[in-house]
Amino acid sequence: MDFDMPATVRKIVPPFAYLQRPTGLTWRVHFRRLRPATTWQKRQLVAVGRLHQQRRKGLGLYGGNMSAVEKIVAGTVGEDVMTIHKLAVIDEYTRRAVCGAQHPSGVTDIWRRAVNCRECLAIESDSRP
Ligand SMILES: [Zn+2]
């Protein structure tokens, strides 16, 4: 687990700061390890939070707003290595097929192959894999 990522400080109990990502992930660090977030990191935090809210509301990833997605890559979902989807990179640990294909384990793999999932190809995306 990489803890060197931007997060919101939820509370401070010396000598620890309790941090939270918009996705709900929480952990604590010694407050001496805290650094102010860069502008880019702040923007990224807001984007992750917005996307997470959308998902919770059940609007799906593609309720017409692609702006929260960092980038799109090509890859597979679960054990099906024949179907190459467009995978939206949501944060450090999360990728989702834009067509909604999912594997219960959430496993996705990035491939250097052309997207061949018809549903993914039918969905417009700004960034190309
Ligand atoms: Zn797909």
Coordinates of C-alpha atoms and ligand atoms in Angstrom, one line a residue:
M1 CA 0.0 0.0 0.0
D2 CA 1.4 3.4 -1.0
F3 CA 0.6 5.9 1.7
D4 CA 2.2 8.8 -0.1
M5 CA -1.0 10.0 -1.7
P6 CA -3.1 13.1 -1.1
A7 CA -5.9 12.8 1.5
T8 CA -8.0 14.9 3.9
V9 CA -6.9 15.2 7.5
R10 CA -9.9 14.0 9.5
K11 CA -8.6 14.4 13.0
I12 CA -5.3 14.8 14.9
V13 CA -4.4 12.7 17.9
P14 CA -0.8 13.5 18.6
P15 CA 1.4 12.3 17.3
F16 CA -0.8 10.9 14.6
A17 CA -2.9 12.5 11.9
Y18 CA -5.9 10.4 10.7
L19 CA -6.2 10.7 6.9
Q20 CA -9.1 9.9 4.7
R21 CA -9.5 9.5 0.9
P22 CA -12.8 10.4 -0.7
T23 CA -13.4 6.7 -1.3
G24 CA -13.5 6.2 2.5
L25 CA -10.1 4.6 2.8
T26 CA -8.6 5.8 6.1
W27 CA -5.2 5.4 7.7
R28 CA -2.9 7.3 10.1
V29 CA 0.5 8.8 9.8
H30 CA 2.9 10.6 12.1
F31 CA 2.1 14.2 11.6
R32 CA 5.7 15.0 10.9
R33 CA 5.2 13.0 7.6
L34 CA 2.4 15.3 6.5
R35 CA 3.1 17.7 3.6
P36 CA 0.8 20.3 2.1
A37 CA -0.9 19.0 -1.0
T38 CA 0.1 20.5 -4.4
T39 CA -2.5 22.2 -6.5
W40 CA -2.6 19.2 -8.8
Q41 CA -3.1 16.8 -5.8
K42 CA -6.0 18.9 -4.5
R43 CA -7.7 18.8 -7.9
Q44 CA -7.2 15.1 -8.0
L45 CA -8.7 14.6 -4.6
V46 CA -11.8 16.6 -5.7
A47 CA -12.1 14.6 -8.9
V48 CA -11.9 11.2 -7.0
G49 CA -14.5 12.4 -4.5
R50 CA -16.8 13.6 -7.3
L51 CA -16.5 10.3 -9.1
H52 CA -17.0 8.2 -5.9
Q53 CA -20.2 10.2 -5.2
Q54 CA -21.5 9.5 -8.6
R55 CA -20.9 5.8 -8.3
R56 CA -22.7 5.8 -4.9
K57 CA -25.7 7.5 -6.4
G58 CA -25.8 4.7 -8.9
L59 CA -25.5 7.0 -11.9
G60 CA -22.6 4.9 -13.1
L61 CA -19.3 6.0 -14.3
Y62 CA -20.6 7.4 -17.5
G63 CA -23.5 9.6 -16.6
G64 CA -22.2 11.9 -19.3
N65 CA -19.3 13.2 -17.2
M66 CA -15.9 11.8 -18.2
S67 CA -14.1 14.7 -16.6
A68 CA -13.4 12.9 -13.3
V69 CA -11.6 10.0 -15.0
E70 CA -7.9 10.5 -15.2
K71 CA -7.3 8.5 -18.3
I72 CA -8.5 5.5 -20.4
V73 CA -6.3 2.5 -21.0
A74 CA -7.0 -0.8 -22.8
G75 CA -7.3 -4.0 -20.8
T76 CA -9.1 -7.1 -19.7
V77 CA -11.6 -7.8 -16.8
G78 CA -11.1 -10.9 -14.8
E79 CA -10.2 -14.1 -16.6
D80 CA -11.7 -13.1 -20.0
V81 CA -8.5 -12.3 -21.8
M82 CA -10.2 -12.2 -25.3
T83 CA -12.3 -9.1 -24.7
I84 CA -10.2 -5.9 -24.5
H85 CA -12.2 -3.1 -22.8
K86 CA -11.6 0.5 -22.4
L87 CA -10.6 0.8 -18.7
A88 CA -11.1 4.1 -16.9
V89 CA -8.4 4.8 -14.4
I90 CA -10.2 6.1 -11.4
D91 CA -7.4 6.2 -8.8
E92 CA -4.2 4.4 -7.9
Y93 CA -5.9 1.1 -7.3
T94 CA -9.2 1.2 -9.3
R95 CA -9.9 0.7 -12.9
R96 CA -13.4 0.1 -14.4
A97 CA -14.4 -1.1 -17.9
V98 CA -16.4 1.8 -19.4
C99 CA -19.1 -0.7 -20.6
G100 CA -19.7 -1.7 -17.0
A101 CA -18.2 -5.2 -17.4
Q102 CA -17.0 -6.3 -14.0
H103 CA -15.4 -9.2 -12.2
P104 CA -16.4 -9.9 -8.6
S105 CA -12.8 -9.6 -7.5
G106 CA -12.4 -6.3 -9.3
V107 CA -9.3 -7.6 -11.1
T108 CA -8.3 -5.8 -14.3
D109 CA -5.2 -6.0 -16.4
I110 CA -3.7 -3.4 -18.8
W111 CA -2.9 -4.8 -22.2
R112 CA -1.1 -3.3 -25.2
R113 CA -3.9 -4.4 -27.5
A114 CA -6.6 -2.7 -29.5
V115 CA -10.0 -2.4 -27.8
N116 CA -12.4 -5.0 -29.2
C117 CA -15.3 -4.8 -26.8
R118 CA -18.2 -3.5 -28.9
E119 CA -19.9 -1.8 -26.0
C120 CA -16.8 0.0 -25.0
L121 CA -16.1 1.1 -28.5
A122 CA -19.6 2.5 -28.7
I123 CA -18.9 4.8 -25.7
E124 CA -17.2 8.1 -26.6
S125 CA -14.2 8.9 -24.5
D126 CA -11.9 11.9 -24.7
S127 CA -8.6 10.1 -24.1
R128 CA -7.7 7.1 -26.3
P129 CA -6.1 4.0 -24.9
Ligands
ZN1 ZN -16.2 -3.3 -22.6

